[in-house]
GROMACS .gro file of C-alpha atoms in nm:
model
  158
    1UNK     CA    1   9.355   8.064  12.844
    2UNK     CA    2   9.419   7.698  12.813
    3UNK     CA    3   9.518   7.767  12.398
    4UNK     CA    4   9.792   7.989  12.550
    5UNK     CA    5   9.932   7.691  12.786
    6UNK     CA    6   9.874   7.459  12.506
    7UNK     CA    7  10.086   7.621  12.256
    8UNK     CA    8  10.342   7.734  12.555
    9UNK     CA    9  10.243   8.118  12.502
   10UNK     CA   10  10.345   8.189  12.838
   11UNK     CA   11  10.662   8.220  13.031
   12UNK     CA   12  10.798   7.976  13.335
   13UNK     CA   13  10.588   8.196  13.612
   14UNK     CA   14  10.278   8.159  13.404
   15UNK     CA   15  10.144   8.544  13.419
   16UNK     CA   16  10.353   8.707  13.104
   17UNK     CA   17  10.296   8.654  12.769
   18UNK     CA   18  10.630   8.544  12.557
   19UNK     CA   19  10.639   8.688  12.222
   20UNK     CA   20  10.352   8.931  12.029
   21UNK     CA   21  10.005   8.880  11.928
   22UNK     CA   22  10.140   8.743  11.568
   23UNK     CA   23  10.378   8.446  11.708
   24UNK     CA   24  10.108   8.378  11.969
   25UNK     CA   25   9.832   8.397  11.698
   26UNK     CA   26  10.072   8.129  11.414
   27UNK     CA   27  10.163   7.898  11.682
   28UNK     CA   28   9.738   7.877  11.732
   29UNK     CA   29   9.715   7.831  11.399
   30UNK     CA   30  10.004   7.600  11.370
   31UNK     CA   31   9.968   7.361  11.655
   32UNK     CA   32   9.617   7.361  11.763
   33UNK     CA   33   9.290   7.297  11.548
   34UNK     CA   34   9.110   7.591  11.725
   35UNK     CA   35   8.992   7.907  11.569
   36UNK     CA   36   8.912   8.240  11.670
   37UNK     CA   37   8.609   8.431  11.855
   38UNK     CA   38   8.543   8.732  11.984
   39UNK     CA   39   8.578   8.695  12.351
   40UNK     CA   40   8.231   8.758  12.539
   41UNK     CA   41   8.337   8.627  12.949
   42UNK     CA   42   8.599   8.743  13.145
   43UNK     CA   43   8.742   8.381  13.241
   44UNK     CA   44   8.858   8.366  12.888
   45UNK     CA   45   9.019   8.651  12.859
   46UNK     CA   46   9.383   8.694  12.862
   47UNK     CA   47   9.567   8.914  13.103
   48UNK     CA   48   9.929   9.018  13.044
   49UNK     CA   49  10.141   9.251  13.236
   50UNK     CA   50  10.467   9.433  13.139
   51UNK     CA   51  10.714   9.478  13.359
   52UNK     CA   52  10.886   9.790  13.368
   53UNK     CA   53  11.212   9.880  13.257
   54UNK     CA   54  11.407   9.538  13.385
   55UNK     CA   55  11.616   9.301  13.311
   56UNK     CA   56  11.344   9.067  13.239
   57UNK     CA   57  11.175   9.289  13.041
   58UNK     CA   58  11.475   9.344  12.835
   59UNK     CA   59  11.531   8.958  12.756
   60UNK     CA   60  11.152   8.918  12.669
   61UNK     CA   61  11.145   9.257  12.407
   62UNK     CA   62  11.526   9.103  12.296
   63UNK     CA   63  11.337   8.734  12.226
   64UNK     CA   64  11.064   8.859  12.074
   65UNK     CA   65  11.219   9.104  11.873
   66UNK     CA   66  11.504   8.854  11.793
   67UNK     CA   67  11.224   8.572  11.657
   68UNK     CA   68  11.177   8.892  11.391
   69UNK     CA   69  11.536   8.931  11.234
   70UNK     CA   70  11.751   8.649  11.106
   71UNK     CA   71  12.075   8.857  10.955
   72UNK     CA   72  12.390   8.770  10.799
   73UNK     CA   73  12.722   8.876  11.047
   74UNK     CA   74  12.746   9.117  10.763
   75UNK     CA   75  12.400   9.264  10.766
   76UNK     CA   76  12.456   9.287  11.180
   77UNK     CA   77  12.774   9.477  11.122
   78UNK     CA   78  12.658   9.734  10.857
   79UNK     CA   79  12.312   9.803  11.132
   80UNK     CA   80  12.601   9.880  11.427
   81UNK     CA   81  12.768  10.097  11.161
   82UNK     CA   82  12.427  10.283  11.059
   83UNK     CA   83  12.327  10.290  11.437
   84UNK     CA   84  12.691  10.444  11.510
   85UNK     CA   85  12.684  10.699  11.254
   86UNK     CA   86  12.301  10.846  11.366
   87UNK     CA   87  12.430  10.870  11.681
   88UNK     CA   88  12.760  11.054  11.544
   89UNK     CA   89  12.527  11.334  11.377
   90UNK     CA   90  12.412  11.504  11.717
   91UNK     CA   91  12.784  11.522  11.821
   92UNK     CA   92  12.921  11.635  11.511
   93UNK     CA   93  12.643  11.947  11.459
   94UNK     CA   94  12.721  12.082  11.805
   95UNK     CA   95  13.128  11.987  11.766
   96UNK     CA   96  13.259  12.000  11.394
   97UNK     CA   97  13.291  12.293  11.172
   98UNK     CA   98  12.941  12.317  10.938
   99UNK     CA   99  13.175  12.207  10.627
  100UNK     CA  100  13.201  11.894  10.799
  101UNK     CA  101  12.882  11.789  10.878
  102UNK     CA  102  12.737  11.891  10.573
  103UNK     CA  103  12.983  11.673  10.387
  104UNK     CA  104  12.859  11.423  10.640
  105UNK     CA  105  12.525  11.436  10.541
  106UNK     CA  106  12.580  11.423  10.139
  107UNK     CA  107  12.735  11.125  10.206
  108UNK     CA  108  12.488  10.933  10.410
  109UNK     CA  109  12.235  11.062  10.186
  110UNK     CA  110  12.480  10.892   9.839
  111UNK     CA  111  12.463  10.598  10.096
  112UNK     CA  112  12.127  10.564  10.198
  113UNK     CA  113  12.038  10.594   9.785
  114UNK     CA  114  12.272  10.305   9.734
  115UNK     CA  115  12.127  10.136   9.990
  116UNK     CA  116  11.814  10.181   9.828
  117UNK     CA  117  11.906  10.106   9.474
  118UNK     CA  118  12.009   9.768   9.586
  119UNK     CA  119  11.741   9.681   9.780
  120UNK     CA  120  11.519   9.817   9.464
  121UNK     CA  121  11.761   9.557   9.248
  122UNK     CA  122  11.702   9.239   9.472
  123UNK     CA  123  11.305   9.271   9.482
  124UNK     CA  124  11.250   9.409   9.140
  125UNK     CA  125  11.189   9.769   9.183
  126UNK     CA  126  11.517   9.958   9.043
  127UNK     CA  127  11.326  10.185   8.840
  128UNK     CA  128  11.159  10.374   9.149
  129UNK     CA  129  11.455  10.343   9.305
  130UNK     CA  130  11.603  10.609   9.098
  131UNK     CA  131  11.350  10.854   9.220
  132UNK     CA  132  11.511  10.870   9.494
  133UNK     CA  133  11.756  11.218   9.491
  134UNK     CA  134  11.392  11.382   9.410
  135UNK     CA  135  11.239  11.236   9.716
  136UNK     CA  136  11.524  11.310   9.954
  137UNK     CA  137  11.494  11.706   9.821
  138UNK     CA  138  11.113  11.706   9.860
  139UNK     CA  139  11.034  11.553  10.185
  140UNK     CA  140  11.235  11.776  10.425
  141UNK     CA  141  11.000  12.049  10.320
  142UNK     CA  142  10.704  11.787  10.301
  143UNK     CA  143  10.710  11.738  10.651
  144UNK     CA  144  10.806  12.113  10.730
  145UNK     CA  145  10.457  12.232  10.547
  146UNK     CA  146  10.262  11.956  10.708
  147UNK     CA  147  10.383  11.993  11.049
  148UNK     CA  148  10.311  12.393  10.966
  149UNK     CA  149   9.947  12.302  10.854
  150UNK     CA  150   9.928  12.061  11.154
  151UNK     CA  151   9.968  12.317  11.422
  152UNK     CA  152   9.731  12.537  11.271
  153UNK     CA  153   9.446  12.354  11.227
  154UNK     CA  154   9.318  12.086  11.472
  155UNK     CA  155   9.429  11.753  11.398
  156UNK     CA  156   9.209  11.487  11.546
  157UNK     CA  157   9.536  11.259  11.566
  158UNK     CA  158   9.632  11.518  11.880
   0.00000   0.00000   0.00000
């Protein structure tokens, strides 16, 4: 427990934990000259609790998740874009003619390839990249046959 004040793991009231188990873990690392072991007594173990759905909760899940992404204005705007148009699909299948939404998918699924071709340019990996328009045709009825062969036999994950 006293790492966790030492490295300021905890928030103004002292009972919940700011940020996950890898910013807690690097800021050990980091600022202490500690190292780890399996906890064996319950005075040195830590106890967290979530709050439910509040506003506090919201601001520590929005900090923590915020310490994760650092993007451009640009990068922020094409995410509302991509969040906007998933949540267009639902209303368009129930709303627009089939025409429509089927043209609506070949085009996110041109734009998610582009998206991936240059994302496969910037880290070096253009040439899988191009597999692609194969694995957008095969997975639909990858997951269809393994949810089929999930149902029937017993899955262990269940």
């Amino acid at each position: 427990r006293r790492v966790f004040f030492e490295v300021n793991g905890y928030e103004s009231s002292g009972t919940i934990a700011t940020g996950d188990d890898f910013f807690l873990t690097r800021d050990i690392w980091l600022k202490t000259s500690r190292t780890f072991r399996q906890a064996m007594h319950p005075e040195s173990f830590v106890v967290t609790k979530r709050d439910n759905f509040s506003k506090k909760y919201v601001r520590q899940q929005l900090r923590r998740n915020g310490k994760i992404l650092h993007l451009a204005p640009l990068h922020r705007g094409m995410g509302l874009f991509v969040l906007l148009y998933y949540l267009a699909i639902p209303i368009s299948i129930f709303t627009l003619p089939p025409f429509i939404w089927g043209g609506s998918l070949i085009v996110k699924t041109f734009l998610e390839w582009l998206g991936i071709i240059i994302a496969g340019k910037r880290f070096g990996y253009l040439k899988l990249a191009l597999w692609f328009p194969l694995i957008a045709f095969y997975y639909p009825f990858h997951v269809l046959i393994s949810s089929a062969a999930g149902s029937v036999k017993e899955n262990p994950w269940k």
